[in-house]
mmCIF file of C-alpha atoms in Angstrom:
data_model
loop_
_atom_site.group_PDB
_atom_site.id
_atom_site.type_symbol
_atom_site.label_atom_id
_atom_site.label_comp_id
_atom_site.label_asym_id
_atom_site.label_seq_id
_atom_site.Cartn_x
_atom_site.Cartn_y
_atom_site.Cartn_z
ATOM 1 C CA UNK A 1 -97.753 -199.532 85.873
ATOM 2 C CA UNK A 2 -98.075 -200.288 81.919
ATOM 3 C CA UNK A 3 -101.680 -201.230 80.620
ATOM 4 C CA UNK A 4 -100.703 -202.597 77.027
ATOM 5 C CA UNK A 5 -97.501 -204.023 75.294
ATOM 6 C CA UNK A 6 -96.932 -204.489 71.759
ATOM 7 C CA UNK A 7 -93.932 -206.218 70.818
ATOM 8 C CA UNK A 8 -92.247 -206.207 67.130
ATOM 9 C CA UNK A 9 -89.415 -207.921 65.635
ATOM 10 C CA UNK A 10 -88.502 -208.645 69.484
ATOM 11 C CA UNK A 11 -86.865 -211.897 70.209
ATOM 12 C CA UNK A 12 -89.248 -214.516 69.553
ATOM 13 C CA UNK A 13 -92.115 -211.887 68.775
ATOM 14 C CA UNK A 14 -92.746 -211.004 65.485
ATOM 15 C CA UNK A 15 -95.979 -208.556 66.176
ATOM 16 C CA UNK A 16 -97.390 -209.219 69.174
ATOM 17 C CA UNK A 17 -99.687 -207.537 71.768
ATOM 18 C CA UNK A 18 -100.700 -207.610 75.538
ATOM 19 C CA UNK A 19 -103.194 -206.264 77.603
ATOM 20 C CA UNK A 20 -102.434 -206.280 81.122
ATOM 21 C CA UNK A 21 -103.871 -206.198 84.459
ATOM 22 C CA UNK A 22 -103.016 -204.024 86.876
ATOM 23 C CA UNK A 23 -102.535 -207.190 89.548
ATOM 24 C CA UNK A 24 -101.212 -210.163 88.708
ATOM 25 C CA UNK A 25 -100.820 -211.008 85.435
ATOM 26 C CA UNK A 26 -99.582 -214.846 85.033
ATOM 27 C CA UNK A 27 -97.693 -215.614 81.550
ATOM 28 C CA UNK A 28 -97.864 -219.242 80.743
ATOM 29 C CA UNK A 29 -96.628 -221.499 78.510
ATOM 30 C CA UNK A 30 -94.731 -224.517 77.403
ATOM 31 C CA UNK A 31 -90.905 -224.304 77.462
ATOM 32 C CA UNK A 32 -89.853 -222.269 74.471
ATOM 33 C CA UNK A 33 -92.999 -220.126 74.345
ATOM 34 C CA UNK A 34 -91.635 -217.026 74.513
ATOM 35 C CA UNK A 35 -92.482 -216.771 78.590
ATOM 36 C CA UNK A 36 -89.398 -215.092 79.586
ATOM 37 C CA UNK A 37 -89.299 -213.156 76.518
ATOM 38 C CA UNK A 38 -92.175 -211.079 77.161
ATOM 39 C CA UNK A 39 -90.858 -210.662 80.868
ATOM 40 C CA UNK A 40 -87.484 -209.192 79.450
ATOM 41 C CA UNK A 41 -89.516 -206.874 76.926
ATOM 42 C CA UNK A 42 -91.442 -205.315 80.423
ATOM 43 C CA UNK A 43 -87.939 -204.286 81.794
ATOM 44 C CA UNK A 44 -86.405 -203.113 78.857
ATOM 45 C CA UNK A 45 -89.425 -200.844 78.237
ATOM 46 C CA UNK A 46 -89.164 -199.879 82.275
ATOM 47 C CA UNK A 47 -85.149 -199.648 82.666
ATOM 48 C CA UNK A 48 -83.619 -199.264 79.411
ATOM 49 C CA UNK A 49 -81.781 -202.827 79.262
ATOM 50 C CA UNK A 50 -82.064 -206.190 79.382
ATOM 51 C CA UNK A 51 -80.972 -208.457 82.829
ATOM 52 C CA UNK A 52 -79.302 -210.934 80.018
ATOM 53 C CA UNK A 53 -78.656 -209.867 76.678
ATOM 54 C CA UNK A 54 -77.028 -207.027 74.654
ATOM 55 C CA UNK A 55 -79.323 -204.951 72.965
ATOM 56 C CA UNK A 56 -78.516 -206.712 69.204
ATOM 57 C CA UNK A 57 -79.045 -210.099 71.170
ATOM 58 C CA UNK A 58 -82.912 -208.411 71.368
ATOM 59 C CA UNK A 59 -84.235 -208.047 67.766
ATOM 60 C CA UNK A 60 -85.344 -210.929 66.045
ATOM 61 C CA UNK A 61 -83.067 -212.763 63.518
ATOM 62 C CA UNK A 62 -82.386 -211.278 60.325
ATOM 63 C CA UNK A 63 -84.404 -208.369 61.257
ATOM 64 C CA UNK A 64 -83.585 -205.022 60.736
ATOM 65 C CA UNK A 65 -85.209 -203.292 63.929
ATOM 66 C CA UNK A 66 -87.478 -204.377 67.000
ATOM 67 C CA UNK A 67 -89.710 -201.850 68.917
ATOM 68 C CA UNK A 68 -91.335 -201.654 72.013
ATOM 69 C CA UNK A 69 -94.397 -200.185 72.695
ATOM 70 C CA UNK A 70 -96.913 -199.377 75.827
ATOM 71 C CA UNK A 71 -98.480 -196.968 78.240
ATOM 72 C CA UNK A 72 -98.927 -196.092 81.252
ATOM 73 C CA UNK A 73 -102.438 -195.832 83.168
ATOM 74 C CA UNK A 74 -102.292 -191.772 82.126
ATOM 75 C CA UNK A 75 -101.586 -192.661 78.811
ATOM 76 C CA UNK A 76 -97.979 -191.919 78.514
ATOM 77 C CA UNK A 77 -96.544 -193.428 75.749
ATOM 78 C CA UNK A 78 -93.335 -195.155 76.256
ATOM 79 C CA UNK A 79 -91.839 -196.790 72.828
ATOM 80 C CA UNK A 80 -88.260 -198.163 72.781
ATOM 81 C CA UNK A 81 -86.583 -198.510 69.578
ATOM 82 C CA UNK A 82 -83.424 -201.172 68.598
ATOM 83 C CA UNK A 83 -81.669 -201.029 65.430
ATOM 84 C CA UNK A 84 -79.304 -203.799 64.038
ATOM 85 C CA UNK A 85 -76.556 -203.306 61.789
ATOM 86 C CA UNK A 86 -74.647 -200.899 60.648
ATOM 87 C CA UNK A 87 -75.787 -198.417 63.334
ATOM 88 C CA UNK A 88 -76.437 -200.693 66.153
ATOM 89 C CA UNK A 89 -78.520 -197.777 68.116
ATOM 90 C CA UNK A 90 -81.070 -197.658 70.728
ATOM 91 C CA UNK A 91 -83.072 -194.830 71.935
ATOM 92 C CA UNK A 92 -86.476 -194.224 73.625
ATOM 93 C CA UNK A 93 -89.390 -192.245 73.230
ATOM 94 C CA UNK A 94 -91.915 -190.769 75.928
ATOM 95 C CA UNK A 95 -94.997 -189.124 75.057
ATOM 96 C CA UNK A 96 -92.743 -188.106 71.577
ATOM 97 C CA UNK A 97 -89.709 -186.724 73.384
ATOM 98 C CA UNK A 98 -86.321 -189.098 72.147
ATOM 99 C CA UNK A 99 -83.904 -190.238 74.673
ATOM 100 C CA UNK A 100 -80.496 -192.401 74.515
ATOM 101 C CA UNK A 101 -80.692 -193.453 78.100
ATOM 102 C CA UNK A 102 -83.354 -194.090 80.530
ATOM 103 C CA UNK A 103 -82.448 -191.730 83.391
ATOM 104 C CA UNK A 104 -83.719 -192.622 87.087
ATOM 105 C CA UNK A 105 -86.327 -189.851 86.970
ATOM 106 C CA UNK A 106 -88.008 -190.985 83.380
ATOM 107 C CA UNK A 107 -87.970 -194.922 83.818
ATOM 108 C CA UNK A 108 -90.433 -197.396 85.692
ATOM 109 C CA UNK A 109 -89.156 -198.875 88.960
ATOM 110 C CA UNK A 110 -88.786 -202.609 88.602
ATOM 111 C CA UNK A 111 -87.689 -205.535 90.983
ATOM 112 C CA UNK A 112 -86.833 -208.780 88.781
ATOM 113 C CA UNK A 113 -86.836 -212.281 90.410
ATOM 114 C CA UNK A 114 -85.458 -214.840 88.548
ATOM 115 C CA UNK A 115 -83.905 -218.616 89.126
ATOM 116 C CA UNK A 116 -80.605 -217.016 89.003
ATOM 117 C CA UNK A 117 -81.013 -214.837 92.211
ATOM 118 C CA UNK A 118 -81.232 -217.869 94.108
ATOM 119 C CA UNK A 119 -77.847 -218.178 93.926
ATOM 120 C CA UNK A 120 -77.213 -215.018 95.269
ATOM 121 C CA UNK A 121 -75.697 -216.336 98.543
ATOM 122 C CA UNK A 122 -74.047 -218.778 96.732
ATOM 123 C CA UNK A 123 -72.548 -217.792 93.608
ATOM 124 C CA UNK A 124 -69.541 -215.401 92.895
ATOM 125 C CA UNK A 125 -69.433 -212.201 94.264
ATOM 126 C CA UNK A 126 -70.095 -210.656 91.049
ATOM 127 C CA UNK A 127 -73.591 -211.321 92.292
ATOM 128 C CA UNK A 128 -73.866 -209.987 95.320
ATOM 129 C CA UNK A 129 -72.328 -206.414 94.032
ATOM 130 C CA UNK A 130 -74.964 -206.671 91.250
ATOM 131 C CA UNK A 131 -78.082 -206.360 93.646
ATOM 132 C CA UNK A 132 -76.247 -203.571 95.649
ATOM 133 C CA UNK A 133 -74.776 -201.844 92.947
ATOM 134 C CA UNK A 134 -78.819 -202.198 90.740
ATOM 135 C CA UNK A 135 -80.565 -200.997 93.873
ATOM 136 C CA UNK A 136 -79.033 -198.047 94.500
ATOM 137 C CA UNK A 137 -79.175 -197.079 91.244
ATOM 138 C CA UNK A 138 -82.629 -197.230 91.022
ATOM 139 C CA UNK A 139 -82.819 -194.782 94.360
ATOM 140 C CA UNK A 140 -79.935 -192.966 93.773
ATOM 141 C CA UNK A 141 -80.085 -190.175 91.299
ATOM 142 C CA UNK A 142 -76.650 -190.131 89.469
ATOM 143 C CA UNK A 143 -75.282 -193.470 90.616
ATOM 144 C CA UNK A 144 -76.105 -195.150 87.388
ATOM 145 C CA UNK A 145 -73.219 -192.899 85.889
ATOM 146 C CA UNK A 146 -70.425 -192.729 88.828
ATOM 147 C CA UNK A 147 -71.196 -196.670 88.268
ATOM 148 C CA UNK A 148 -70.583 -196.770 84.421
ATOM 149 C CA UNK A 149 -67.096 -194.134 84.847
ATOM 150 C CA UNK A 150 -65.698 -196.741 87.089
ATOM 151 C CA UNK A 151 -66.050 -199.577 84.559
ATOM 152 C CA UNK A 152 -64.954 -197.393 81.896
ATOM 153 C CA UNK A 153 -61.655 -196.011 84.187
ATOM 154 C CA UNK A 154 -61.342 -199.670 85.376
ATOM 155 C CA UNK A 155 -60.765 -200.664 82.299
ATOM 156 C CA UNK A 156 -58.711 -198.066 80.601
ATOM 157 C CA UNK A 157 -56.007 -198.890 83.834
ATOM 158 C CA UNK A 158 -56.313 -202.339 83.173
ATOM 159 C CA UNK A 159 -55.328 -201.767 79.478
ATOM 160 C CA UNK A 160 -53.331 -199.603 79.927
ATOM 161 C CA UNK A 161 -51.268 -202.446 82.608
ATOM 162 C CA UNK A 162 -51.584 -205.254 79.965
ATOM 163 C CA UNK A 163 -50.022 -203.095 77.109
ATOM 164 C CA UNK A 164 -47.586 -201.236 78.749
ATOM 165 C CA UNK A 165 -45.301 -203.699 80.784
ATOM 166 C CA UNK A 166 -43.015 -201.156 81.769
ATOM 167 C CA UNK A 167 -45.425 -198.126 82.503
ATOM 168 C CA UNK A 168 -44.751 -195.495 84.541
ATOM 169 C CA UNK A 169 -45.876 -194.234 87.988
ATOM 170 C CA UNK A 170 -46.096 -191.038 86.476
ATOM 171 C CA UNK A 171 -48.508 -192.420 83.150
ATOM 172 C CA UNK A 172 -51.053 -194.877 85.663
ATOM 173 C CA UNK A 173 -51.124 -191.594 88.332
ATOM 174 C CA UNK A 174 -54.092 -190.205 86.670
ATOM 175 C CA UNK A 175 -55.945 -193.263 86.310
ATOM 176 C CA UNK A 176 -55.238 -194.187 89.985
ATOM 177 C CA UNK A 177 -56.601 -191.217 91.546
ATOM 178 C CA UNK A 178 -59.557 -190.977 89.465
ATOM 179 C CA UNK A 179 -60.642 -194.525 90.117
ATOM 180 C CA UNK A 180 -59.821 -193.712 93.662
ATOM 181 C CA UNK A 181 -62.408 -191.275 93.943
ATOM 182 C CA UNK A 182 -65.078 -192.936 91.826
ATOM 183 C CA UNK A 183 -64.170 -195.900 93.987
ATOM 184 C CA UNK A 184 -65.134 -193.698 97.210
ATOM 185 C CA UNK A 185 -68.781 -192.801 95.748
ATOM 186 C CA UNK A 186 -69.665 -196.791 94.828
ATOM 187 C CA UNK A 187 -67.931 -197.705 98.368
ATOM 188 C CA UNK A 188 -70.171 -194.903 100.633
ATOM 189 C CA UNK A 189 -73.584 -196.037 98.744
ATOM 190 C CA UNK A 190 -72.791 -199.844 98.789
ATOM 191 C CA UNK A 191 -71.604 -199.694 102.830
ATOM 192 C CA UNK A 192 -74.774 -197.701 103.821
ATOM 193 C CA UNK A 193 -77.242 -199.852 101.964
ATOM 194 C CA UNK A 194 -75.928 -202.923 103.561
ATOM 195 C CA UNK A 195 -76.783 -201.274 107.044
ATOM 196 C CA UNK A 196 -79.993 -200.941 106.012
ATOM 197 C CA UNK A 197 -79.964 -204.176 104.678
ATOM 198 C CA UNK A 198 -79.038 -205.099 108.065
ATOM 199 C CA UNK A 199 -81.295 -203.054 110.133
ATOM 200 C CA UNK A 200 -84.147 -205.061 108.526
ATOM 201 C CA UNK A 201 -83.014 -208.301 107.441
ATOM 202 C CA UNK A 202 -83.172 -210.217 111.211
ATOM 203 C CA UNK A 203 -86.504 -209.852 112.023
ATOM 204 C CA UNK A 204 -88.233 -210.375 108.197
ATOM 205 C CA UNK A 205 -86.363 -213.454 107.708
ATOM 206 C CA UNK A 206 -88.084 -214.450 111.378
ATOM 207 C CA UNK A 207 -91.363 -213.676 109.814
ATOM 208 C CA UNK A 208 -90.738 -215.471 106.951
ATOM 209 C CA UNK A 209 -89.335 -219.041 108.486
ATOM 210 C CA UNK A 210 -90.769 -218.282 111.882
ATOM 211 C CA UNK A 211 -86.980 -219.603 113.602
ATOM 212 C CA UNK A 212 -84.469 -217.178 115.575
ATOM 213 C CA UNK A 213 -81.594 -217.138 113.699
ATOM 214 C CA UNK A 214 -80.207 -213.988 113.483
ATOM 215 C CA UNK A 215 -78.987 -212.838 110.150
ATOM 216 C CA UNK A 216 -76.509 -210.117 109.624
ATOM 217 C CA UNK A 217 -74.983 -208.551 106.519
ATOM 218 C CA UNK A 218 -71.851 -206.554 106.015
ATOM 219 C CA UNK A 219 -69.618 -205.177 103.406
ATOM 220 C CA UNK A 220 -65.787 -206.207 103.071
ATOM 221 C CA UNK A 221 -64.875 -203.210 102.496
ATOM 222 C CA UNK A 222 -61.190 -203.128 103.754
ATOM 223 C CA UNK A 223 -60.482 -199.447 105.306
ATOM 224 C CA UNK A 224 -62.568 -196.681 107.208
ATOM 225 C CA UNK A 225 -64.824 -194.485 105.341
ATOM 226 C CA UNK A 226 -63.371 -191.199 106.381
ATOM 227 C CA UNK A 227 -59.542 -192.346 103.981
ATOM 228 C CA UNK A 228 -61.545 -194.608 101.596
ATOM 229 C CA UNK A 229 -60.057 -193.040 98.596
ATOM 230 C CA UNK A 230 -56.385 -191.863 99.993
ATOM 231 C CA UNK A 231 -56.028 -195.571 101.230
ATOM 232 C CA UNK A 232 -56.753 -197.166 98.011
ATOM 233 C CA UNK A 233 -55.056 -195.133 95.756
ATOM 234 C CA UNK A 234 -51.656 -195.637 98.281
ATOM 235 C CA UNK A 235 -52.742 -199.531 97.770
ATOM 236 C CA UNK A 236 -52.663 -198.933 94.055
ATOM 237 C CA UNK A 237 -49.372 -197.492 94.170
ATOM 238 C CA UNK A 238 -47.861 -200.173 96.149
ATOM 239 C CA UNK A 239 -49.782 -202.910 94.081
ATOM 240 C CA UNK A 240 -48.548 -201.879 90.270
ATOM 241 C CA UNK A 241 -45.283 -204.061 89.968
ATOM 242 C CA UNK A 242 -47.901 -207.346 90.893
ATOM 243 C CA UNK A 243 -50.897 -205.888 88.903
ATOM 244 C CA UNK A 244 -49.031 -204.956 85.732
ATOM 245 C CA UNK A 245 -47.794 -208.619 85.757
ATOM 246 C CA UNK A 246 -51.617 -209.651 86.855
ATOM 247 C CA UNK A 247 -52.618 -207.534 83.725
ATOM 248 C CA UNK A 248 -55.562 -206.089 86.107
ATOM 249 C CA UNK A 249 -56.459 -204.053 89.173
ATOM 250 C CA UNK A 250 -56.709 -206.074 92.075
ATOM 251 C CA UNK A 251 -58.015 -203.597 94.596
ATOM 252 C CA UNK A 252 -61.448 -201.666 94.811
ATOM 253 C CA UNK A 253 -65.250 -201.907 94.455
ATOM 254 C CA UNK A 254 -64.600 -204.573 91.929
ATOM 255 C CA UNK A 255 -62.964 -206.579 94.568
ATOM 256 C CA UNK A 256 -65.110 -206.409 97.138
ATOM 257 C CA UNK A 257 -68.231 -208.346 98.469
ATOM 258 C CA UNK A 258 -71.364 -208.490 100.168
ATOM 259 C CA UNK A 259 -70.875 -210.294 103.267
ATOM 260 C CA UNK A 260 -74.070 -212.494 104.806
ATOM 261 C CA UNK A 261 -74.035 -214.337 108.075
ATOM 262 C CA UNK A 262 -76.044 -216.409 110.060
ATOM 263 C CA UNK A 263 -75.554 -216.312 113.943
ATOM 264 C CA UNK A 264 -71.772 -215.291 112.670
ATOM 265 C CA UNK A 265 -71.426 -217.203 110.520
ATOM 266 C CA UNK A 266 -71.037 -217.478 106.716
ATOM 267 C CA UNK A 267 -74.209 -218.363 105.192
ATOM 268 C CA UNK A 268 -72.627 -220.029 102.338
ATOM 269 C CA UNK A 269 -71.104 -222.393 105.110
ATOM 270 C CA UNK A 270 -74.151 -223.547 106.956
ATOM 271 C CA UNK A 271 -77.401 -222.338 105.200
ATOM 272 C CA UNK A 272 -79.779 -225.089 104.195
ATOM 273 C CA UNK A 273 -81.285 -224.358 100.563
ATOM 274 C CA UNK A 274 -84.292 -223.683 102.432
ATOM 275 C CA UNK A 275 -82.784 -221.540 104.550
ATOM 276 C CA UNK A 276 -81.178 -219.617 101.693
ATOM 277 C CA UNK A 277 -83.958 -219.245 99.654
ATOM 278 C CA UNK A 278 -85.753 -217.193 102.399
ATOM 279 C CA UNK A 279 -83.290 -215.301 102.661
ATOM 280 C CA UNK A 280 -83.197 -214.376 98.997
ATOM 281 C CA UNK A 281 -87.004 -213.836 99.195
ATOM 282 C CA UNK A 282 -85.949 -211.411 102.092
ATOM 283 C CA UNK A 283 -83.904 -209.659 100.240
ATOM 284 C CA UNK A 284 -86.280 -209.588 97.637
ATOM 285 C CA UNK A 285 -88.287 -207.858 99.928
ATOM 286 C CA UNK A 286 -86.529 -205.179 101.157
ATOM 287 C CA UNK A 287 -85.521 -204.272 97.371
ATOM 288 C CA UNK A 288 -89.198 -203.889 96.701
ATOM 289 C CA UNK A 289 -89.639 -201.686 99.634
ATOM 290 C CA UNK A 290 -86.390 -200.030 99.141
ATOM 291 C CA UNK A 291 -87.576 -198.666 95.880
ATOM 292 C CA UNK A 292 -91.139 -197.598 96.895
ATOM 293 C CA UNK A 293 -89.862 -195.506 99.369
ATOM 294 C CA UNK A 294 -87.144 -193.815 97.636
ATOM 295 C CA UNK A 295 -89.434 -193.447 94.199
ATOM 296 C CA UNK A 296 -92.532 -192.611 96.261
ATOM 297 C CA UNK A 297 -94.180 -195.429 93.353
ATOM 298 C CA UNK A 298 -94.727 -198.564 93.594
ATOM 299 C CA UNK A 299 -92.436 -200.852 91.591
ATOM 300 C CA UNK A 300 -93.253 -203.475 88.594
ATOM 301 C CA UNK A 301 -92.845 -207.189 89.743
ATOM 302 C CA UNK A 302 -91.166 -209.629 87.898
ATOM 303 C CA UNK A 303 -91.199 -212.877 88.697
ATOM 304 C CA UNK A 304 -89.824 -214.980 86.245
ATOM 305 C CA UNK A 305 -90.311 -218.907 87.117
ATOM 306 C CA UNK A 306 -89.907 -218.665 90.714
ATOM 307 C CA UNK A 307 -92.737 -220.312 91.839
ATOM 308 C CA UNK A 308 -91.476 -223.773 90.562
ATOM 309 C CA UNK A 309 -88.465 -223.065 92.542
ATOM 310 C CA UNK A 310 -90.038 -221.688 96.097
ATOM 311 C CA UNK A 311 -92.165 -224.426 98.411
ATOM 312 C CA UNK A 312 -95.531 -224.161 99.528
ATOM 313 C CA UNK A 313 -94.822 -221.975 102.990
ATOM 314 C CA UNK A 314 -92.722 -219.602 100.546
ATOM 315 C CA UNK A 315 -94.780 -219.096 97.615
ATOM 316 C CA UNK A 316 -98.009 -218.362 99.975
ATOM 317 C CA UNK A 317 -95.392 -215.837 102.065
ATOM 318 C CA UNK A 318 -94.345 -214.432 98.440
ATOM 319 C CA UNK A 319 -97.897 -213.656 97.779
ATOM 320 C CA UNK A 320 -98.840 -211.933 100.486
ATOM 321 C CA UNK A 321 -96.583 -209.158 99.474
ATOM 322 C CA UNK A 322 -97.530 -209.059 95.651
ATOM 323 C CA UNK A 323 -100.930 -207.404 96.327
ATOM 324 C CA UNK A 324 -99.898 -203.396 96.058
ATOM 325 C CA UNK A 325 -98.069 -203.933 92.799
ATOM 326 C CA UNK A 326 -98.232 -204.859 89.219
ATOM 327 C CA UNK A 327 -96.985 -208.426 89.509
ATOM 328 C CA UNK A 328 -95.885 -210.633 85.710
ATOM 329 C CA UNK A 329 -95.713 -214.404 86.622
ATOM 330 C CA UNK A 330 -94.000 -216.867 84.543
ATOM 331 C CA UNK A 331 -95.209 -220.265 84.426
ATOM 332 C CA UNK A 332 -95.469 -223.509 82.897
ATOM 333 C CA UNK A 333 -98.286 -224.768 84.985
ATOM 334 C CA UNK A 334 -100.868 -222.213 85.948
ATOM 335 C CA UNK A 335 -102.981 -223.924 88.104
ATOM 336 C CA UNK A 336 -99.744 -223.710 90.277
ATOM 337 C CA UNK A 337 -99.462 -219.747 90.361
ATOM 338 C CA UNK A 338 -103.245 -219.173 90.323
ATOM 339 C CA UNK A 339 -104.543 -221.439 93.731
ATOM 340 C CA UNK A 340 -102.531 -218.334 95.711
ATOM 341 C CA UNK A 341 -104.770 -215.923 94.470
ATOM 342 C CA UNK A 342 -107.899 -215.244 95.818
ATOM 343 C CA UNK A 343 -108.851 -212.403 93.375
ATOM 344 C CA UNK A 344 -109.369 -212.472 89.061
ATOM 345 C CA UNK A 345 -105.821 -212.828 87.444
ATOM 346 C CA UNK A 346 -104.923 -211.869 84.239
ATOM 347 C CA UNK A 347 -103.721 -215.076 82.170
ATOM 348 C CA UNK A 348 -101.568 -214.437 79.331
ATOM 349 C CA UNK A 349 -101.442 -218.077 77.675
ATOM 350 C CA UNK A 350 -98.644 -218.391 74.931
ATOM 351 C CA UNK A 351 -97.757 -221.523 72.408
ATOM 352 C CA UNK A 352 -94.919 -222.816 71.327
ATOM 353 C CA UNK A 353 -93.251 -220.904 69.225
ATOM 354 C CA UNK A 354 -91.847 -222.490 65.245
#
């Protein structure tokens, strides 16, 4: 939970600050206020990072800095700190004590809803192995890293395919078997998530639309656990000749997807958008309870123009879950959010900015 925010030199904030409730809190404003601004300021203080912009992308324009400030209800400080050009740094303070990276054990939990994730079942793939892959590394201790050596081995093969046209078995070996066995870790988390996923997606997506169709999720992963790693680095062996001329590595994690069916068949084939948007607000779900049981806390909300995008029957099954956490609303029209809630909300009315 955070009580207060100041904001300076951050995006469309030059010195701004925020008291908040520790409910619902509904941000509105016209277009251009600065709505999902403030949203993205709550996770970067919580995770580290923002869901849509590099970290230079965050300070205002022509500004040297930005900084981030606010506390929690025991009055933990938590400050985060962006500096432009030339040193382009970031870092993070608690209670005084600096950090470069938010770690799982010293940031806030946090489940983000935004226009965007309602193309989950729709859009590329690249989605779907974003909510896995952010998920478990909010529950996993050490995940966030085996996540980032992958990218950074992925990518070292992958130059090293594009600049070497004629390289060796011998000089990609190395890279092969260590993305082999980072592969394994991302494959074993991913593939038992999606059980879970699975265990629980059937009968809260029944709640939620009140119809029997059973949904079922699985992950395309291509070979048994017990030889994930010796099968794909064989396949990586066998696949250089074509992925040297590709100029990338087409097999692993990177590959893969997050399969979602309904009575056995592909969602993206016969979903309605009402049918896919409960399922998103399923999923949703289970991420929010996901992360309260693994972080024994319970998470921030953010919802950021959602509302505008769910019907009645879903907004009123949305808010029926909101009441054990901190909840930040974005909004346009508040009397829209606000006829949900039965108790005080905290508004947080912003202009348009110059």
């Amino acid at each position: 939970m955070i009580t207060d925010l100041r904001l300076q030199n951050f995006r469309s904030f030059a010195d701004a600050s925020f008291e908040l409730n520790q409910g619902v809190n509904i941000i509105v404003g016209p277009n251009a206020s600065g709505k999902t601004n403030l949203l993205e300021a709550i996770l970067v203080l919580a995770k580290g990072s923002s869901y849509r912009a590099k970290d230079s992308e965050l300070i205002q324009f022509h500004k040297p800095w930005a900084r981030i400030d606010g506390h929690n209800p025991d009055s933990t400080q938590r400050t985060v700190k962006l500096t432009s050009e030339p040193t382009k740094t970031k870092h993070y303070e608690i209670n005084g004590k600096i950090y470069k990276r938010l770690s799982l054990t010293n940031s806030l939990p946090v489940v983000l809803f935004e226009p965007n994730h309602l193309r989950l079942l729709t859009g590329s793939p690249d989605g779907r192995r974003d909510y896995l892959d952010d998920l478990i590394e909010q529950t996993t201790v050490g995940y966030g890293t085996t996540r980032r050596q992958y990218r950074r081995t992925l990518a070292q093969r992958n130059r090293l395919l594009k600049q070497a046209a004629r390289a060796s078995q011998a000089q990609l070996f190395p890279w092969n078997v260590r993305l082999s066995q980072l592969a394994g870790q991302i494959f074993r988390a991913r593939n038992q998530l999606t059980d879970q996923i699975n265990s629980e997606i059937t009968q809260l997506y029944k709640q939620l639309s009140s119809t029997t169709v059973k949904i079922t999720t699985n992950y395309s992963n291509k070979w048994p656990i017990s030889d994930y790693e010796t099968r794909l680095l064989k396949k990586l062996e066998i696949e250089q000749a074509e992925d040297q001329t590709r100029g990338f590595t087409s097999s692993g994690p990177h590959r893969e997807d997050l399969l979602i069916n309904f009575d056995d068949r592909p969602a993206q084939e016969v979903a309605s958008r009402g049918e896919i948007r409960t399922t998103v607000l399923a999923l949703k779900i289970i991420e929010l309870k996901t992360i309260e049981a693994a972080r024994q806390t319970t998470p921030l909300l953010l919802l950021d123009d959602v509302f505008s995008e769910l019907d009645g029957k879903r907004r009123h099954t949305l808010t029926d879950y909101l009441s054990p956490y901190q909840t930040f609303i974005t909004t346009t029209d508040a009397d829209l959010v606000t006829q949900h809630f039965t108790d005080n909300c905290n508004v947080i009315a912003l202009g348009r900015k110059a």
